[in-house]
Tab-separated table of C-alpha atoms in Angstrom:
chain	number	residue	atom	x	y	z
A	1	UNK	CA	121.169	100.112	91.071
A	2	UNK	CA	118.637	98.815	93.095
A	3	UNK	CA	119.278	95.242	94.392
A	4	UNK	CA	116.041	93.166	94.420
A	5	UNK	CA	115.726	89.524	95.511
A	6	UNK	CA	112.842	87.285	94.783
A	7	UNK	CA	111.513	84.580	97.200
A	8	UNK	CA	109.629	81.843	95.612
A	9	UNK	CA	111.388	82.396	92.246
A	10	UNK	CA	110.524	79.094	90.557
A	11	UNK	CA	106.771	79.666	90.748
A	12	UNK	CA	104.604	81.614	88.195
A	13	UNK	CA	104.487	84.670	90.109
A	14	UNK	CA	108.233	84.813	91.056
A	15	UNK	CA	109.458	84.012	87.174
A	16	UNK	CA	107.149	86.994	85.871
A	17	UNK	CA	108.533	89.190	88.369
A	18	UNK	CA	112.163	88.393	87.207
A	19	UNK	CA	111.017	88.724	83.617
A	20	UNK	CA	109.983	92.384	84.564
A	21	UNK	CA	112.816	92.832	86.354
A	22	UNK	CA	115.217	91.899	83.644
A	23	UNK	CA	113.963	94.832	81.842
A	24	UNK	CA	114.175	97.342	84.717
A	25	UNK	CA	116.939	99.813	83.884
A	26	UNK	CA	117.524	100.547	87.678
A	27	UNK	CA	117.576	96.954	89.125
A	28	UNK	CA	120.139	94.393	89.734
A	29	UNK	CA	118.644	91.031	90.359
A	30	UNK	CA	119.943	89.691	93.455
A	31	UNK	CA	119.097	86.579	95.604
A	32	UNK	CA	116.821	84.088	94.245
A	33	UNK	CA	115.244	81.583	96.669
A	34	UNK	CA	112.985	78.483	96.791
A	35	UNK	CA	111.864	75.889	99.059
A	36	UNK	CA	111.555	72.348	97.338
A	37	UNK	CA	113.479	73.531	94.529
A	38	UNK	CA	116.478	74.960	96.508
A	39	UNK	CA	119.807	73.868	95.067
A	40	UNK	CA	118.624	73.620	91.444
A	41	UNK	CA	119.168	75.982	88.597
A	42	UNK	CA	116.281	78.324	87.666
A	43	UNK	CA	116.677	77.458	84.007
A	44	UNK	CA	115.383	74.088	85.008
A	45	UNK	CA	111.988	75.533	85.950
A	46	UNK	CA	111.785	78.619	83.944
A	47	UNK	CA	113.646	78.303	80.773
A	48	UNK	CA	111.976	81.363	79.395
A	49	UNK	CA	114.418	83.445	81.654
A	50	UNK	CA	117.672	82.771	79.533
A	51	UNK	CA	119.575	85.481	81.129
A	52	UNK	CA	119.271	83.907	84.564
A	53	UNK	CA	119.149	80.247	83.535
A	54	UNK	CA	122.348	79.428	85.420
A	55	UNK	CA	121.563	80.990	88.716
A	56	UNK	CA	121.079	78.814	91.608
A	57	UNK	CA	118.187	78.983	93.744
A	58	UNK	CA	118.903	79.077	97.478
A	59	UNK	CA	117.060	78.353	100.582
A	60	UNK	CA	113.967	80.956	101.414
A	61	UNK	CA	115.812	82.327	104.592
A	62	UNK	CA	116.177	85.856	105.567
A	63	UNK	CA	119.869	85.776	105.379
A	64	UNK	CA	119.790	85.244	101.664
A	65	UNK	CA	118.438	88.699	101.474
A	66	UNK	CA	121.083	90.595	103.176
A	67	UNK	CA	122.051	93.859	101.671
A	68	UNK	CA	119.154	93.951	99.682
A	69	UNK	CA	116.799	97.139	99.001
A	70	UNK	CA	113.957	95.392	98.096
A	71	UNK	CA	112.597	91.957	98.579
A	72	UNK	CA	109.630	90.562	96.582
A	73	UNK	CA	107.675	87.765	97.971
A	74	UNK	CA	106.377	85.258	95.690
A	75	UNK	CA	105.124	82.694	98.255
A	76	UNK	CA	102.045	80.557	99.158
A	77	UNK	CA	99.704	82.236	101.504
A	78	UNK	CA	100.725	81.835	105.167
A	79	UNK	CA	104.367	81.697	104.465
A	80	UNK	CA	104.973	85.191	103.978
A	81	UNK	CA	104.645	86.633	107.318
A	82	UNK	CA	107.197	84.893	109.134
A	83	UNK	CA	110.203	85.845	106.409
A	84	UNK	CA	108.873	89.432	106.336
A	85	UNK	CA	109.041	89.638	110.094
A	86	UNK	CA	112.544	88.760	109.922
A	87	UNK	CA	113.744	91.074	107.032
A	88	UNK	CA	115.221	94.733	108.194
A	89	UNK	CA	112.352	97.481	108.689
A	90	UNK	CA	114.488	99.559	106.208
A	91	UNK	CA	114.033	96.742	103.446
A	92	UNK	CA	111.098	97.393	100.849
A	93	UNK	CA	109.230	94.015	101.201
A	94	UNK	CA	106.393	93.446	98.632
A	95	UNK	CA	104.008	90.490	99.507
A	96	UNK	CA	102.576	88.956	96.182
A	97	UNK	CA	100.743	86.599	98.343
A	98	UNK	CA	97.660	86.848	100.503
A	99	UNK	CA	98.958	87.448	104.212
A	100	UNK	CA	98.700	91.074	104.189
A	101	UNK	CA	95.733	92.017	102.020
A	102	UNK	CA	92.679	92.028	104.247
A	103	UNK	CA	92.150	94.565	106.873
A	104	UNK	CA	89.453	92.358	108.723
A	105	UNK	CA	90.891	89.471	110.820
A	106	UNK	CA	87.775	87.677	110.780
A	107	UNK	CA	87.453	87.758	107.129
A	108	UNK	CA	91.008	86.154	107.079
A	109	UNK	CA	90.104	83.544	109.554
A	110	UNK	CA	86.730	82.532	107.542
A	111	UNK	CA	88.838	82.052	104.172
A	112	UNK	CA	92.536	81.219	105.370
A	113	UNK	CA	93.974	78.600	107.737
A	114	UNK	CA	96.940	80.406	109.142
A	115	UNK	CA	97.131	82.969	111.707
A	116	UNK	CA	96.323	86.559	110.810
A	117	UNK	CA	99.409	88.484	110.272
A	118	UNK	CA	97.844	92.001	109.857
A	119	UNK	CA	97.554	94.442	106.906
A	120	UNK	CA	100.047	96.564	104.526
A	121	UNK	CA	99.318	99.301	102.171
A	122	UNK	CA	97.486	97.790	99.474
A	123	UNK	CA	99.289	97.722	95.927
A	124	UNK	CA	96.619	98.996	93.581
A	125	UNK	CA	97.579	102.393	92.755
A	126	UNK	CA	94.531	103.043	90.455
A	127	UNK	CA	92.019	101.843	92.886
A	128	UNK	CA	89.587	105.356	93.432
A	129	UNK	CA	88.290	105.816	97.084
A	130	UNK	CA	84.998	107.335	98.082
A	131	UNK	CA	86.631	110.809	98.616
A	132	UNK	CA	88.062	110.721	95.106
A	133	UNK	CA	91.394	110.030	95.947
A	134	UNK	CA	93.280	106.975	94.790
A	135	UNK	CA	95.198	104.338	96.534
A	136	UNK	CA	98.831	105.231	95.039
A	137	UNK	CA	99.143	108.027	97.821
A	138	UNK	CA	99.503	105.265	100.301
A	139	UNK	CA	102.195	103.543	98.234
A	140	UNK	CA	104.536	106.553	98.059
A	141	UNK	CA	107.547	105.669	100.349
A	142	UNK	CA	106.160	102.680	101.784
A	143	UNK	CA	108.324	99.905	103.361
A	144	UNK	CA	105.882	97.028	103.372
A	145	UNK	CA	103.204	96.666	100.490
A	146	UNK	CA	100.562	93.904	99.799
A	147	UNK	CA	99.958	93.168	96.097
A	148	UNK	CA	96.275	92.668	95.257
A	149	UNK	CA	95.110	89.246	94.031
A	150	UNK	CA	94.563	88.898	90.306
A	151	UNK	CA	90.651	88.610	90.547
A	152	UNK	CA	90.226	91.643	92.805
A	153	UNK	CA	92.476	93.669	90.425
A	154	UNK	CA	90.232	93.314	87.421
A	155	UNK	CA	87.065	93.505	89.418
A	156	UNK	CA	87.846	96.477	91.651
A	157	UNK	CA	89.082	98.467	88.687
A	158	UNK	CA	85.969	97.540	86.693
A	159	UNK	CA	83.420	98.687	89.472
A	160	UNK	CA	85.061	101.082	91.588
A	161	UNK	CA	84.439	104.328	89.530
A	162	UNK	CA	80.693	103.477	89.730
A	163	UNK	CA	80.590	103.042	93.351
A	164	UNK	CA	82.845	106.195	94.111
A	165	UNK	CA	80.246	108.357	91.842
A	166	UNK	CA	77.340	106.606	93.788
A	167	UNK	CA	75.906	105.365	90.566
A	168	UNK	CA	75.089	101.752	91.531
A	169	UNK	CA	73.416	99.883	94.358
A	170	UNK	CA	75.863	98.373	97.079
A	171	UNK	CA	73.798	95.108	97.713
A	172	UNK	CA	73.255	93.672	94.256
A	173	UNK	CA	76.775	93.237	92.557
A	174	UNK	CA	77.284	90.212	90.483
A	175	UNK	CA	80.452	89.029	89.125
A	176	UNK	CA	81.289	86.149	86.763
A	177	UNK	CA	85.028	85.905	85.760
A	178	UNK	CA	87.224	83.480	83.787
A	179	UNK	CA	90.916	82.818	84.609
A	180	UNK	CA	93.636	81.019	82.918
A	181	UNK	CA	95.239	78.208	84.751
A	182	UNK	CA	98.197	79.853	85.950
A	183	UNK	CA	96.132	81.634	88.454
A	184	UNK	CA	96.123	78.330	90.233
A	185	UNK	CA	99.920	78.030	90.770
A	186	UNK	CA	102.543	75.874	89.435
A	187	UNK	CA	101.712	73.005	91.581
A	188	UNK	CA	100.670	69.722	89.867
A	189	UNK	CA	96.749	69.100	90.368
A	190	UNK	CA	94.629	66.618	88.535
A	191	UNK	CA	92.028	69.227	87.418
A	192	UNK	CA	94.510	71.364	85.878
A	193	UNK	CA	96.028	68.665	83.486
A	194	UNK	CA	95.917	69.566	79.965
A	195	UNK	CA	93.633	66.740	79.217
A	196	UNK	CA	91.267	68.062	81.673
A	197	UNK	CA	91.224	71.713	80.907
A	198	UNK	CA	91.630	71.796	76.902
A	199	UNK	CA	88.344	72.380	74.985
A	200	UNK	CA	86.309	72.734	78.329
A	201	UNK	CA	85.269	75.411	81.145
A	202	UNK	CA	84.518	74.734	84.720
A	203	UNK	CA	83.094	76.923	87.742
A	204	UNK	CA	84.832	76.644	91.217
A	205	UNK	CA	84.517	78.489	94.649
A	206	UNK	CA	80.696	78.786	93.686
A	207	UNK	CA	78.378	80.351	96.510
A	208	UNK	CA	80.929	82.867	97.854
A	209	UNK	CA	83.715	80.444	98.387
A	210	UNK	CA	86.449	81.750	96.633
A	211	UNK	CA	89.300	83.460	98.874
A	212	UNK	CA	89.442	86.703	96.631
A	213	UNK	CA	85.652	87.453	97.609
A	214	UNK	CA	86.524	89.503	100.918
A	215	UNK	CA	89.188	91.181	99.270
A	216	UNK	CA	86.847	92.331	96.275
A	217	UNK	CA	84.339	93.681	98.856
A	218	UNK	CA	87.060	95.205	100.878
A	219	UNK	CA	88.106	97.218	97.892
A	220	UNK	CA	84.476	98.068	96.638
A	221	UNK	CA	83.595	99.190	99.966
A	222	UNK	CA	86.757	101.464	100.078
A	223	UNK	CA	85.493	103.098	96.445
A	224	UNK	CA	81.909	103.318	97.942
A	225	UNK	CA	82.069	104.584	101.533
A	226	UNK	CA	79.968	102.027	102.644
A	227	UNK	CA	79.681	98.021	102.710
A	228	UNK	CA	79.515	96.389	99.402
A	229	UNK	CA	78.276	92.992	98.843
A	230	UNK	CA	79.320	90.911	96.095
A	231	UNK	CA	78.290	87.491	94.505
A	232	UNK	CA	81.332	86.372	92.911
A	233	UNK	CA	81.724	83.085	90.672
A	234	UNK	CA	85.192	82.289	89.105
A	235	UNK	CA	85.420	79.869	86.275
A	236	UNK	CA	88.581	78.144	84.889
A	237	UNK	CA	89.168	78.729	81.169
A	238	UNK	CA	91.180	76.524	78.941
A	239	UNK	CA	94.113	79.162	78.421
A	240	UNK	CA	97.501	79.600	80.560
A	241	UNK	CA	97.036	83.153	81.453
A	242	UNK	CA	94.686	86.061	81.477
A	243	UNK	CA	91.221	87.103	83.168
A	244	UNK	CA	87.871	88.119	81.887
A	245	UNK	CA	85.741	89.543	84.633
A	246	UNK	CA	82.064	90.624	83.737
A	247	UNK	CA	80.901	92.503	86.534
A	248	UNK	CA	77.209	93.884	86.928
A	249	UNK	CA	75.600	96.310	89.605
A	250	UNK	CA	71.882	97.599	89.988
A	251	UNK	CA	71.838	101.273	88.664
A	252	UNK	CA	70.928	103.285	91.655
A	253	UNK	CA	67.694	105.127	91.763
A	254	UNK	CA	67.534	108.380	89.893
A	255	UNK	CA	70.804	107.957	88.174
A	256	UNK	CA	71.059	109.343	84.515
A	257	UNK	CA	72.727	106.693	82.395
A	258	UNK	CA	74.774	109.084	80.725
A	259	UNK	CA	76.617	109.846	83.756
A	260	UNK	CA	78.250	106.347	84.191
A	261	UNK	CA	80.759	106.708	81.127
A	262	UNK	CA	81.529	109.919	82.272
A	263	UNK	CA	82.944	108.632	85.687
A	264	UNK	CA	84.891	106.153	83.924
A	265	UNK	CA	86.646	108.942	81.718
A	266	UNK	CA	87.038	110.854	84.854
A	267	UNK	CA	89.022	107.958	86.871
A	268	UNK	CA	90.856	106.319	84.215
A	269	UNK	CA	91.532	109.309	81.496
A	270	UNK	CA	95.106	109.856	82.829
A	271	UNK	CA	96.161	106.321	83.949
A	272	UNK	CA	99.010	104.872	82.120
A	273	UNK	CA	97.913	101.233	82.790
A	274	UNK	CA	93.959	101.225	82.463
A	275	UNK	CA	92.306	101.740	79.416
A	276	UNK	CA	88.930	102.702	78.809
A	277	UNK	CA	88.060	101.280	75.402
A	278	UNK	CA	85.957	103.420	72.783
A	279	UNK	CA	82.259	102.657	72.951
A	280	UNK	CA	81.252	99.263	71.281
A	281	UNK	CA	84.783	97.714	71.509
A	282	UNK	CA	85.018	94.895	74.435
A	283	UNK	CA	88.307	93.897	76.254
A	284	UNK	CA	89.903	90.884	75.053
A	285	UNK	CA	92.548	88.716	77.007
A	286	UNK	CA	94.826	88.311	74.095
A	287	UNK	CA	95.427	92.031	73.909
A	288	UNK	CA	96.890	92.349	77.631
A	289	UNK	CA	98.791	89.400	77.427
A	290	UNK	CA	102.168	89.876	78.995
A	291	UNK	CA	101.506	93.484	79.527
A	292	UNK	CA	100.417	95.650	82.665
A	293	UNK	CA	97.561	97.085	81.094
A	294	UNK	CA	94.045	96.319	82.092
A	295	UNK	CA	91.212	97.059	79.375
A	296	UNK	CA	88.031	98.357	80.605
A	297	UNK	CA	84.524	98.761	79.034
A	298	UNK	CA	81.257	99.731	80.482
A	299	UNK	CA	77.572	100.157	79.252
A	300	UNK	CA	74.394	100.525	80.681
A	301	UNK	CA	71.829	97.746	80.232
A	302	UNK	CA	68.700	100.163	80.573
A	303	UNK	CA	66.207	97.149	79.954
A	304	UNK	CA	67.586	95.317	83.307
A	305	UNK	CA	68.454	98.712	84.906
A	306	UNK	CA	71.954	97.580	85.519
A	307	UNK	CA	75.711	98.595	84.944
A	308	UNK	CA	77.525	96.143	82.938
A	309	UNK	CA	81.460	96.451	83.144
A	310	UNK	CA	83.976	94.048	81.425
A	311	UNK	CA	87.701	94.116	82.414
A	312	UNK	CA	90.632	92.064	80.969
A	313	UNK	CA	94.043	91.722	82.679
A	314	UNK	CA	96.890	89.439	82.365
A	315	UNK	CA	96.570	87.754	86.012
A	316	UNK	CA	100.473	87.194	85.863
A	317	UNK	CA	101.652	90.592	84.973
A	318	UNK	CA	99.115	93.430	86.109
A	319	UNK	CA	97.356	90.910	88.173
A	320	UNK	CA	100.496	89.745	90.180
A	321	UNK	CA	103.950	90.769	89.300
A	322	UNK	CA	103.484	93.959	87.469
A	323	UNK	CA	101.809	95.629	90.535
A	324	UNK	CA	104.685	94.438	92.575
A	325	UNK	CA	106.998	96.193	90.244
A	326	UNK	CA	104.398	99.290	90.125
A	327	UNK	CA	104.443	99.322	93.638
A	328	UNK	CA	108.223	98.866	94.166
A	329	UNK	CA	108.581	102.045	91.982
A	330	UNK	CA	106.087	103.965	94.097
A	331	UNK	CA	107.715	102.876	97.276
A	332	UNK	CA	111.178	104.037	95.757
A	333	UNK	CA	110.332	107.199	94.529
A	334	UNK	CA	110.933	106.300	90.654
A	335	UNK	CA	108.656	106.944	87.612
A	336	UNK	CA	105.480	104.462	88.482
A	337	UNK	CA	105.926	102.834	84.920
A	338	UNK	CA	109.567	102.164	84.969
A	339	UNK	CA	110.286	98.634	83.679
A	340	UNK	CA	106.533	97.928	82.710
A	341	UNK	CA	105.304	96.976	79.327
A	342	UNK	CA	102.336	98.694	77.939
A	343	UNK	CA	102.211	96.619	74.505
A	344	UNK	CA	101.052	93.033	74.879
A	345	UNK	CA	102.220	89.930	72.882
A	346	UNK	CA	99.650	89.084	70.058
A	347	UNK	CA	98.759	86.880	68.488
């Protein structure tokens, strides 16, 4: 059995990681740590995790994970780097935060208020690159992995095949995506109160201000082989979890629209966790709830000369903790889908 510890176990991402690890046949759950919640029982914060309800949360320190083969970090941005540096080099460390996602130090400095810590292999196995290969080759056997952000997961998988195939222009990309409130974390915030959220939608991070913007551009640049510029507008939707991303890009000059769907069939035809829906069927956040799946649909708006791609993902599962477990499986040489649900929870 592989002993896996979780730092930040009382938060949404940490709790989702534990939910998945409880169903993993090769895993024994080790230390569970927290910051302000240290000394309390997990059940007080995550009552849905009944098998672990009586486990005490201990302080988040490196020594708590002594003897662990894997440590999953579900910490706020800026908090992972110090802990990761104190863990043994032969421990597989998987960071669900932002600390090691960006390859450009200037991009980090523009969006975050802590020192740049470097970059780790990026944990989005299905991401197609400009040379036609996929990101999973960088994850096999890796000791350090950066889990993607939830918005970048949906947007990157939505648009990467079009860029890899040279089907769209790199300077005219527009994304509008709606997320459930769990994407903002578990801390109490006035704008996330039920009375503020129920029956309403609102934008935030408008005008290129969202921290996932450079990550989205980084991923699409990898797919295109040249710089990609994205206008990204996130919105808050009255639901606890899920993302629906509507992504459009200008069709490249001279491209036959019939080539577009073929590119997506090629990219995702054999992927276990990305479903290219039948033509005319559109992604639905409820269909992926609790699963590690991404639903994708693509169409060409010939009147506007744009490719339109819609993707749905559960921001806590495939968008965070599911990607961590999937990356862990690849790092350890286990079957990639071990312990990961393909079926969602509906209604």
